[in-house]
Short mmCIF file of C-alpha atoms in Angstrom, two decimals:
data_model
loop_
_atom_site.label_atom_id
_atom_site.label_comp_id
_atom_site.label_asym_id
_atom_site.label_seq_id
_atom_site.Cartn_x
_atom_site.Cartn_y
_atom_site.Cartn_z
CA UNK S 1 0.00 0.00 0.00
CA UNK S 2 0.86 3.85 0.22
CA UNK S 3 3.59 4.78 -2.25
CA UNK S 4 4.18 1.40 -3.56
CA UNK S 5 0.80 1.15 -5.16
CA UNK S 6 0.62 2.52 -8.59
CA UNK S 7 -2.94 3.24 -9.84
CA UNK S 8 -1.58 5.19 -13.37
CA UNK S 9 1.09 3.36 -16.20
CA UNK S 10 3.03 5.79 -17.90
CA UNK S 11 3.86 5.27 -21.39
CA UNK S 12 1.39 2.89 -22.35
CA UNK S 13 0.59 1.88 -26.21
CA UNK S 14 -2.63 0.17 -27.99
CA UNK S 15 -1.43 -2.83 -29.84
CA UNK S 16 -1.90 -1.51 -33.11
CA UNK S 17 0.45 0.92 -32.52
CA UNK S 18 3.90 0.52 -33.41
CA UNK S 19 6.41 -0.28 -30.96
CA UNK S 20 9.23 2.65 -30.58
CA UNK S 21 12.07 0.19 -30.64
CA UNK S 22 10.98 -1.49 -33.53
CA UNK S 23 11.44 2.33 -35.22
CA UNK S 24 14.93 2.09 -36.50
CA UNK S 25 16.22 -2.14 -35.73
CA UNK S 26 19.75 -0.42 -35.92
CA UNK S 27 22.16 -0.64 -32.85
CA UNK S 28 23.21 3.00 -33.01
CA UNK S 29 19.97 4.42 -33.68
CA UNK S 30 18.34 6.35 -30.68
CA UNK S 31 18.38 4.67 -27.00
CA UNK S 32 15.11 3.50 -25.81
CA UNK S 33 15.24 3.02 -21.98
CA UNK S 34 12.86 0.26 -21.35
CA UNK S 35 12.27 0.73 -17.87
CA UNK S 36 10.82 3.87 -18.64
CA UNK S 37 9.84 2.98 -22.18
CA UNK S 38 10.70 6.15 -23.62
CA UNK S 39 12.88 6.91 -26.47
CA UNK S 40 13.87 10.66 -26.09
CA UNK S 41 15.91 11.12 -29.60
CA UNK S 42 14.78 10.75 -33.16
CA UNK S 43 14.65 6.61 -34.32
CA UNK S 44 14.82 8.46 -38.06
CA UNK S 45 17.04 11.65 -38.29
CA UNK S 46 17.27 11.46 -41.65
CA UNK S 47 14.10 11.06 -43.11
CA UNK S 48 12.09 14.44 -43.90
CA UNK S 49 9.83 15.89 -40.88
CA UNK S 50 6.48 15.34 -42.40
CA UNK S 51 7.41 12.23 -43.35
CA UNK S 52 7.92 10.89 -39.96
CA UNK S 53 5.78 9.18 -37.45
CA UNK S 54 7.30 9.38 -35.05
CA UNK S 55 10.05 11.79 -33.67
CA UNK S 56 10.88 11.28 -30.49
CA UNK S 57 9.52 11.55 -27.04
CA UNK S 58 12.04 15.25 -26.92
CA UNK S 59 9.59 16.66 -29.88
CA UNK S 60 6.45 16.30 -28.00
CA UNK S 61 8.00 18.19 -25.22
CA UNK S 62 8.89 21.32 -27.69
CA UNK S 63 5.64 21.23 -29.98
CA UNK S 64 2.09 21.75 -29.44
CA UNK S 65 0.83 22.87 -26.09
CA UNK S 66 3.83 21.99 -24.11
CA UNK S 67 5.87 24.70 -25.00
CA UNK S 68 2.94 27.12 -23.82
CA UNK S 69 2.24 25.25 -20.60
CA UNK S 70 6.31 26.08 -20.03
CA UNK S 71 5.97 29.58 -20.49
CA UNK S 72 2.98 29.84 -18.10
CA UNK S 73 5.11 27.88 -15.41
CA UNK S 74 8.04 29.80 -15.93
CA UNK S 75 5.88 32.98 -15.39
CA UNK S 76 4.28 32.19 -12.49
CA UNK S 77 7.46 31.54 -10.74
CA UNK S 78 8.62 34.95 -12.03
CA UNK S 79 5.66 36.43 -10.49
CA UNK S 80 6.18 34.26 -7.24
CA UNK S 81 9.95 35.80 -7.28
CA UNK S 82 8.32 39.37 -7.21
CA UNK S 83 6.33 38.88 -4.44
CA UNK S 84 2.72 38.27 -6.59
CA UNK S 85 1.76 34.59 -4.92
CA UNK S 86 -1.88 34.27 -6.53
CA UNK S 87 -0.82 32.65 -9.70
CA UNK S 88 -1.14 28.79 -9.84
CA UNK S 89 -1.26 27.23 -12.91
CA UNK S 90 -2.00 23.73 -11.73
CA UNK S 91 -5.08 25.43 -9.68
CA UNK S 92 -6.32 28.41 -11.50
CA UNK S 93 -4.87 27.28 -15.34
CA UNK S 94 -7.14 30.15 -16.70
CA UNK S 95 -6.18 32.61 -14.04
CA UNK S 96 -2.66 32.61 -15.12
CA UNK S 97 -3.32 32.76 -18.56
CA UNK S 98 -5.24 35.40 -18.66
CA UNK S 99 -2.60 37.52 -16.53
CA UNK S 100 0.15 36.49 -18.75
CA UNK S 101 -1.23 38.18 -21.87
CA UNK S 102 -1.99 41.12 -19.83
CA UNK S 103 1.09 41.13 -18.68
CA UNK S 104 3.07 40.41 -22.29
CA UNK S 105 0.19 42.89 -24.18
CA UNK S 106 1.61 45.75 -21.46
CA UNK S 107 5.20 45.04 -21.78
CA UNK S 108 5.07 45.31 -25.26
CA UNK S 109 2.93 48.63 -25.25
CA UNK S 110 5.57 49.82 -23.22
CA UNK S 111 8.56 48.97 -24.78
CA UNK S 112 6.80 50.54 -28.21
CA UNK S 113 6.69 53.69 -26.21
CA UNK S 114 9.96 54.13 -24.98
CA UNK S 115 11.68 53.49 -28.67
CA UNK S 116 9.18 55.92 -30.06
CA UNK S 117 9.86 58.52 -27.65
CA UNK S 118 13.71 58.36 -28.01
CA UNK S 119 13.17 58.08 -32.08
CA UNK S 120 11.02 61.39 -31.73
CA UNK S 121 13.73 62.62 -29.16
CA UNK S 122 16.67 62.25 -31.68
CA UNK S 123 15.80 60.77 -34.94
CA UNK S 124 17.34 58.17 -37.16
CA UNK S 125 14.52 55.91 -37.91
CA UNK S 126 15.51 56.10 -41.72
CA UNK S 127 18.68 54.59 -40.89
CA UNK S 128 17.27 51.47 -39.08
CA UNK S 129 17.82 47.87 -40.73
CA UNK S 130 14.53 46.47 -40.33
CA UNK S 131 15.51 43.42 -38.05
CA UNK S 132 13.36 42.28 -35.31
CA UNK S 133 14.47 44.97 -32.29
CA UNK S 134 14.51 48.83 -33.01
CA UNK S 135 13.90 48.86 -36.91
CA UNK S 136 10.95 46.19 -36.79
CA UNK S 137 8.71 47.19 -34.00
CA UNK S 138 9.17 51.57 -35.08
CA UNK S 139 8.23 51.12 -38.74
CA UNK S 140 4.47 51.04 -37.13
CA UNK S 141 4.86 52.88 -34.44
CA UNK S 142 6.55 55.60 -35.48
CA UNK S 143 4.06 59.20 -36.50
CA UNK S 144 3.78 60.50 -39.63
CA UNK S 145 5.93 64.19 -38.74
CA UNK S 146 8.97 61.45 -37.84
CA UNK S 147 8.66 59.23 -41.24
CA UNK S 148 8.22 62.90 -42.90
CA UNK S 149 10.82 63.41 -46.10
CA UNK S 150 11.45 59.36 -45.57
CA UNK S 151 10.78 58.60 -49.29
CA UNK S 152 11.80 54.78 -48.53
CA UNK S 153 9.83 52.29 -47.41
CA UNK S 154 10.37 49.78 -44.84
CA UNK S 155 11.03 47.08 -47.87
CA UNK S 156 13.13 49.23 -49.22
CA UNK S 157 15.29 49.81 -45.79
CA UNK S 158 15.70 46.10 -45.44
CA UNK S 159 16.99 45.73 -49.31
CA UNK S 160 19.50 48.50 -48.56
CA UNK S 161 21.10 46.73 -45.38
CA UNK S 162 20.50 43.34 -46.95
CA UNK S 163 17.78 41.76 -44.68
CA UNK S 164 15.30 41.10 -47.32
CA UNK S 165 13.44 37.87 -46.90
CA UNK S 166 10.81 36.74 -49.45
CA UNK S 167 8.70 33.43 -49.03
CA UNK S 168 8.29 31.52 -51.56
CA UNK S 169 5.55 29.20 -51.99
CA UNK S 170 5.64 26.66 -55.24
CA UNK S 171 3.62 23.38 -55.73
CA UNK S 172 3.84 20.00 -56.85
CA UNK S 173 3.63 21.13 -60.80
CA UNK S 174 6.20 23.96 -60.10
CA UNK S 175 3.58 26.82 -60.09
CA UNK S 176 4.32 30.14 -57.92
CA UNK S 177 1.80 30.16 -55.12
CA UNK S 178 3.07 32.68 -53.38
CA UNK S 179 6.06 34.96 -53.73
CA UNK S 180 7.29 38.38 -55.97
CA UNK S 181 6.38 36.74 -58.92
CA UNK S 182 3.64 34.68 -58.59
CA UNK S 183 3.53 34.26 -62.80
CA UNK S 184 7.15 32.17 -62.48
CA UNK S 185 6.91 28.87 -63.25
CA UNK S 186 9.60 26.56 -62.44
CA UNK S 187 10.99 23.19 -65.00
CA UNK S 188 10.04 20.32 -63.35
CA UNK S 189 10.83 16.83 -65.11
CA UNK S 190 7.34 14.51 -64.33
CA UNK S 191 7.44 11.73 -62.48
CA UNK S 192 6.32 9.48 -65.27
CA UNK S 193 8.19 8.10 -68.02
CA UNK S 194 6.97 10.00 -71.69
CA UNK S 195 7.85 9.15 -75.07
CA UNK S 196 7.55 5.41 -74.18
CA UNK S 197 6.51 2.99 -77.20
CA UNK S 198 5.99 -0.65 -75.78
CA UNK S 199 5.08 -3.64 -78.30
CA UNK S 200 6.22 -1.63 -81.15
CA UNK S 201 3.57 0.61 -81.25
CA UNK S 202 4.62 4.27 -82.98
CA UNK S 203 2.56 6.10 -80.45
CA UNK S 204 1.96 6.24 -77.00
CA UNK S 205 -0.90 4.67 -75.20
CA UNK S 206 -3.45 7.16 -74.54
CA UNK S 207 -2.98 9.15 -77.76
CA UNK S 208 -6.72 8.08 -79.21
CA UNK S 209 -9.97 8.30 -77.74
CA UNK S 210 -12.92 6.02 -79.23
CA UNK S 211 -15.74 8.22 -78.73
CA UNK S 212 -18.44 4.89 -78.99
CA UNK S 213 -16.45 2.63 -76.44
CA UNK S 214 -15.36 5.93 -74.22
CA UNK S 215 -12.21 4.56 -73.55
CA UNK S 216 -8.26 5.13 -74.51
CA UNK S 217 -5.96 3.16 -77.16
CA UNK S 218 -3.01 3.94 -79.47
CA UNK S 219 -3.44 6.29 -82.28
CA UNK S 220 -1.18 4.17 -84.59
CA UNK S 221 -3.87 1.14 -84.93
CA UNK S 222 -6.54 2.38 -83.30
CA UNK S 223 -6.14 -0.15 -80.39
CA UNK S 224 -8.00 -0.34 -77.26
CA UNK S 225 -6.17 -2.27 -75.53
CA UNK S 226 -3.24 -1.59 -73.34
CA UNK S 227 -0.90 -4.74 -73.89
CA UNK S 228 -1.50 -5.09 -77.13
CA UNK S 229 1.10 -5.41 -80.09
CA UNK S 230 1.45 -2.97 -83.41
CA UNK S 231 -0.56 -4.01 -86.27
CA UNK S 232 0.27 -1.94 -88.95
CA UNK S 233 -2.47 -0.46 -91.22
CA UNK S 234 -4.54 -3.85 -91.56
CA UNK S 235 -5.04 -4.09 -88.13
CA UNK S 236 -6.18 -0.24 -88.02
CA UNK S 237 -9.04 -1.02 -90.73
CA UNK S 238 -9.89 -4.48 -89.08
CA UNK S 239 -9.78 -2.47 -85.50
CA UNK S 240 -12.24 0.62 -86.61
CA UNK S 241 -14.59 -2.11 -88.24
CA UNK S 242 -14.80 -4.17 -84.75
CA UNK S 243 -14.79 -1.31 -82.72
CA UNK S 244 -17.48 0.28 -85.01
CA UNK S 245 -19.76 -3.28 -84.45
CA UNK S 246 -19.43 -3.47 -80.69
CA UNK S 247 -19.32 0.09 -79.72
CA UNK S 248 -20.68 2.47 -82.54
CA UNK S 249 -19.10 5.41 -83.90
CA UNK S 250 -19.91 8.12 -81.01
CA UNK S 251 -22.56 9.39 -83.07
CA UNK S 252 -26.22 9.27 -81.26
CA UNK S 253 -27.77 6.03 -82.08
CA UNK S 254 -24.77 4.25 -82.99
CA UNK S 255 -24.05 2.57 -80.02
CA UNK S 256 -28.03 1.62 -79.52
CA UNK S 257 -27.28 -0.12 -82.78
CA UNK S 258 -24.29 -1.89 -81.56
CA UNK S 259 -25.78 -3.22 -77.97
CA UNK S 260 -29.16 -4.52 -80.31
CA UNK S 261 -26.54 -6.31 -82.91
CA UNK S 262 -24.68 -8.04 -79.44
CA UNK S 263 -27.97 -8.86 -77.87
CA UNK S 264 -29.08 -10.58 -81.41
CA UNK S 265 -26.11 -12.38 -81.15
CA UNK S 266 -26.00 -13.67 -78.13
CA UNK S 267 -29.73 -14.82 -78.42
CA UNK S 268 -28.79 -16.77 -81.63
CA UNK S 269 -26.31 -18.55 -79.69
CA UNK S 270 -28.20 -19.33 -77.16
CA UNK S 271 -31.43 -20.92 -79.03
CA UNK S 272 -28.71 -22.81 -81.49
CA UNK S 273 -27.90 -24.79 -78.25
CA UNK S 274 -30.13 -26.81 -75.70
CA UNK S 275 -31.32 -25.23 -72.52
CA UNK S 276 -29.84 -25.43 -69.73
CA UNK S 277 -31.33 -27.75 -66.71
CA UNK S 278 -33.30 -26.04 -63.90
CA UNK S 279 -32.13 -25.85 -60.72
CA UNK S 280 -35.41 -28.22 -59.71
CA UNK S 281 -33.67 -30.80 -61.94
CA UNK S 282 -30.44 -31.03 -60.50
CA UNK S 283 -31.53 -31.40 -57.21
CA UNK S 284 -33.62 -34.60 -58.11
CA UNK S 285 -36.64 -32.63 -57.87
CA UNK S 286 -40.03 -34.25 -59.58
CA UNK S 287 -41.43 -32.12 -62.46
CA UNK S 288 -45.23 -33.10 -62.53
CA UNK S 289 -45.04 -32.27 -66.43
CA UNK S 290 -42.56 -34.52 -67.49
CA UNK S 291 -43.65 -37.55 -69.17
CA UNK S 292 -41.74 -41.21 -68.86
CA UNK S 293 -41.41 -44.24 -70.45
CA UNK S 294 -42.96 -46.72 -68.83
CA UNK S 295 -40.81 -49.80 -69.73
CA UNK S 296 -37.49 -47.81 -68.63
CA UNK S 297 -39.36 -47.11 -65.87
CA UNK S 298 -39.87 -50.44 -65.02
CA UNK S 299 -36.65 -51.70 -65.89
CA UNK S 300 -35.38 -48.81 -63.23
CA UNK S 301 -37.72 -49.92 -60.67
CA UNK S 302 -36.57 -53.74 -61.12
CA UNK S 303 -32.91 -52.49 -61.09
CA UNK S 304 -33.64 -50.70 -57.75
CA UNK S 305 -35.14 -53.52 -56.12
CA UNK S 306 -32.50 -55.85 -57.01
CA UNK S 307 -29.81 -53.67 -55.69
CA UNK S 308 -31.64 -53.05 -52.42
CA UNK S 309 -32.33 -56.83 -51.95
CA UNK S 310 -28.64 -57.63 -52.39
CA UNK S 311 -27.32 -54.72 -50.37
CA UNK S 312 -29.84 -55.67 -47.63
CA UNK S 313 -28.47 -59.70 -47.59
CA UNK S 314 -24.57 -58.84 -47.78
CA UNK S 315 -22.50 -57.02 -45.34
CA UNK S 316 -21.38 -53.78 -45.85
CA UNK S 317 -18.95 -53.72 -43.90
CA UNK S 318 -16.91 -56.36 -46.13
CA UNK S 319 -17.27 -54.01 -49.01
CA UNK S 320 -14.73 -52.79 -50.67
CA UNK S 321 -13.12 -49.57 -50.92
CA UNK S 322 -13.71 -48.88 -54.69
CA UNK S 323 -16.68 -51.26 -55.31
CA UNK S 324 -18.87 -48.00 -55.49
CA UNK S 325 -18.94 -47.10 -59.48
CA UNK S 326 -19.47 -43.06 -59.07
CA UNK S 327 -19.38 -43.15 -63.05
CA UNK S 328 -23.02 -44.68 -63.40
CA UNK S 329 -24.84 -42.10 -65.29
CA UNK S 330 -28.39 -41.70 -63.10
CA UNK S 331 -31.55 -41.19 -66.18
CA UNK S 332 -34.86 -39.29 -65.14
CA UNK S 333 -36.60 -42.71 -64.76
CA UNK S 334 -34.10 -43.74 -62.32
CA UNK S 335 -35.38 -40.47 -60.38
CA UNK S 336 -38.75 -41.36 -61.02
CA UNK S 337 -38.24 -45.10 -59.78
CA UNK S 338 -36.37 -43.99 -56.56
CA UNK S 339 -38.99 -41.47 -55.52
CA UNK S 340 -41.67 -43.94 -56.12
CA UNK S 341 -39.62 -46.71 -53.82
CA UNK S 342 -38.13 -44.82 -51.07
CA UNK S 343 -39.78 -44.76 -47.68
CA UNK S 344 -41.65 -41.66 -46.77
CA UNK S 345 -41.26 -40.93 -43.04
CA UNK S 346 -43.62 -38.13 -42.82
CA UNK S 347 -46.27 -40.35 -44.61
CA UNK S 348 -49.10 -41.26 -42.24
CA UNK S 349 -49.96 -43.63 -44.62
CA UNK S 350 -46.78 -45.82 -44.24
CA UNK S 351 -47.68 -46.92 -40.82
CA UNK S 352 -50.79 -48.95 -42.52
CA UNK S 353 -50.20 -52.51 -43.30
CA UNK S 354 -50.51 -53.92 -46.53
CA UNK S 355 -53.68 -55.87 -45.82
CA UNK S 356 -55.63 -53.35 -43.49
CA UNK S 357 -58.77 -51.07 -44.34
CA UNK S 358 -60.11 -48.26 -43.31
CA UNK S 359 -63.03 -47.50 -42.10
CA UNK S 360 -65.14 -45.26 -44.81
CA UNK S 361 -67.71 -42.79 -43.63
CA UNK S 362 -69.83 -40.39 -45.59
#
């Protein structure tokens, strides 16, 4: 009990999450302590930042709210130094936020006074570089009587001292997003391979568009499809002709035409063969339509018998392994003489022996 209980885990991971020594499997790599299990540097140094997934326990400590909740901790104990002992982050978070901006919005205000008065006092803004100090905060502050005769501009100062910064912005295709010249467009080789002619082909693939089949080919034969080989001007005349039957020519109506000439087609084919069987049929389902022949349905019926008399005198279990023929071909009569043999369970009439009557009542 007491201290030795621990009721939080530190540093605790859902199993679909990656383990942070199985990062970077490299013995120099970044230490991960495993008592803590924390790995403070970067597993990946050299791969780009947002390409990583993780950085290091050390970035989560400098990004994001952290850095924030560090300057409000370092500021109350700055206050607490002074003598102000009202500020408690961990109690009053909002409190101390609140009187840190007051307190950084004042300190600036002040500090803008105090260069503005001694610019006013003595002059020399025009000869201010523009950094972040003295020449950054009085270009805004400064009055209009002060800039007065100052033909430059606070651009202008930092080009003449050689501070000038200018973000650039470009994207993926090399265009100028944002930057002087937004119009400037940059040479950048694609990432895909162009001017390649595979199978022999003269053109690239994608170069013709079939309006009727709404798809892509080669402009060479007039190919639509993507592995296929060169066939010189034959093949274009036999391609446009098939392409022309299947799909049309992109021209209202055409393909109409072409989906009635496939259906017609395929119809022919069909009635040219025989039917397929239902699905009643090849489950050994009767078909109260179907008409049999009676002698090969006698002959089935005698076959049946003769096999269930001799399977019902010898023992199965002195059959052997392959005396089952699976290749007997079963005919519908052989259906139709099963079904008419086999012993209905359900049937209250099979419980009635051979020889007795029932009683009839009108």
């Amino acid at each position: 009990g007491g201290a030795q209980m621990k009721v939080t885990a530190r540093n605790l991971r859902i199993r679909e999450d990656t383990a942070k020594y199985l990062r970077n499997l490299d013995a120099n790599s970044a230490y991960y302590d495993p008592k803590s299990r924390s790995m403070r540097d970067n597993p990946n140094p050299e791969m780009a930042a947002e390409d990583l997934q993780f950085a290091g326990d050390n970035f989560a400590r400098v990004s994001g709210d952290a850095v924030g909740l560090a300057d409000t901790q370092l500021f109350a104990w700055e206050a607490a130094d002074k003598g102000v002992q009202e500020i408690h982050p961990q109690a009053n978070p909002s409190q101390a936020e609140v009187m840190k901006r007051q307190f950084k919005e004042k300190s600036s205000d002040l500090k803008s006074k105090q260069r503005k008065a001694v610019l006013d006092k003595y002059g020399g803004a025009e000869y201010l570089d523009g950094k972040d100090g003295l020449g950054g905060a009085t270009a805004l502050t400064l009055s209009k009587d002060t800039l007065k005769g100052n033909n430059d501009s606070v651009n202008d100062r930092k080009v003449r001292f050689g501070v000038s910064v200018t973000a650039e912005q470009y994207t993926r295709d090399g265009r100028m997003v944002k930057g002087a010249n937004s119009k400037m467009r940059v040479d950048q080789k694609s990432k895909y391979e162009e001017d390649v002619f595979v199978n022999g082909h003269k053109s690239v693939w994608g170069s013709f568009f079939h309006k009727g089949a709404f798809r892509w080919g080669f402009a060479d034969d007039h190919s639509l499809l993507k592995n296929s080989y060169y066939s010189g001007e034959n093949g274009r005349r036999a391609n446009d002709e098939a392409n022309e039957m299947r799909y049309g020519t992109g021209v209202v109506g055409s393909a109409a035409v072409a989906q009635a000439r496939e259906m017609l087609k395929v119809g022919g084919s069909r009635t040219s063969k025989s039917a397929p069987p239902t699905s009643s049929a090849l489950y050994g389902e009767a078909d109260q339509s179907q008409s049999f022949d009676q002698e090969k349905l006698k002959a089935a019926k005698d076959r049946l018998e003769k096999l269930n008399r001799d399977s019902f005198q010898s023992d199965d279990r002195k059959r052997k392994y392959n005396s089952v023929d699976a290749g007997v071909d079963v005919t519908a009569e052989d259906m139709e003489a099963f079904r008419m043999t086999k012993i209905r369970s359900d049937d209250p009439m099979n419980k009635l022996n051979k020889d007795e009557l029932l009683e009839y009542t009108k």
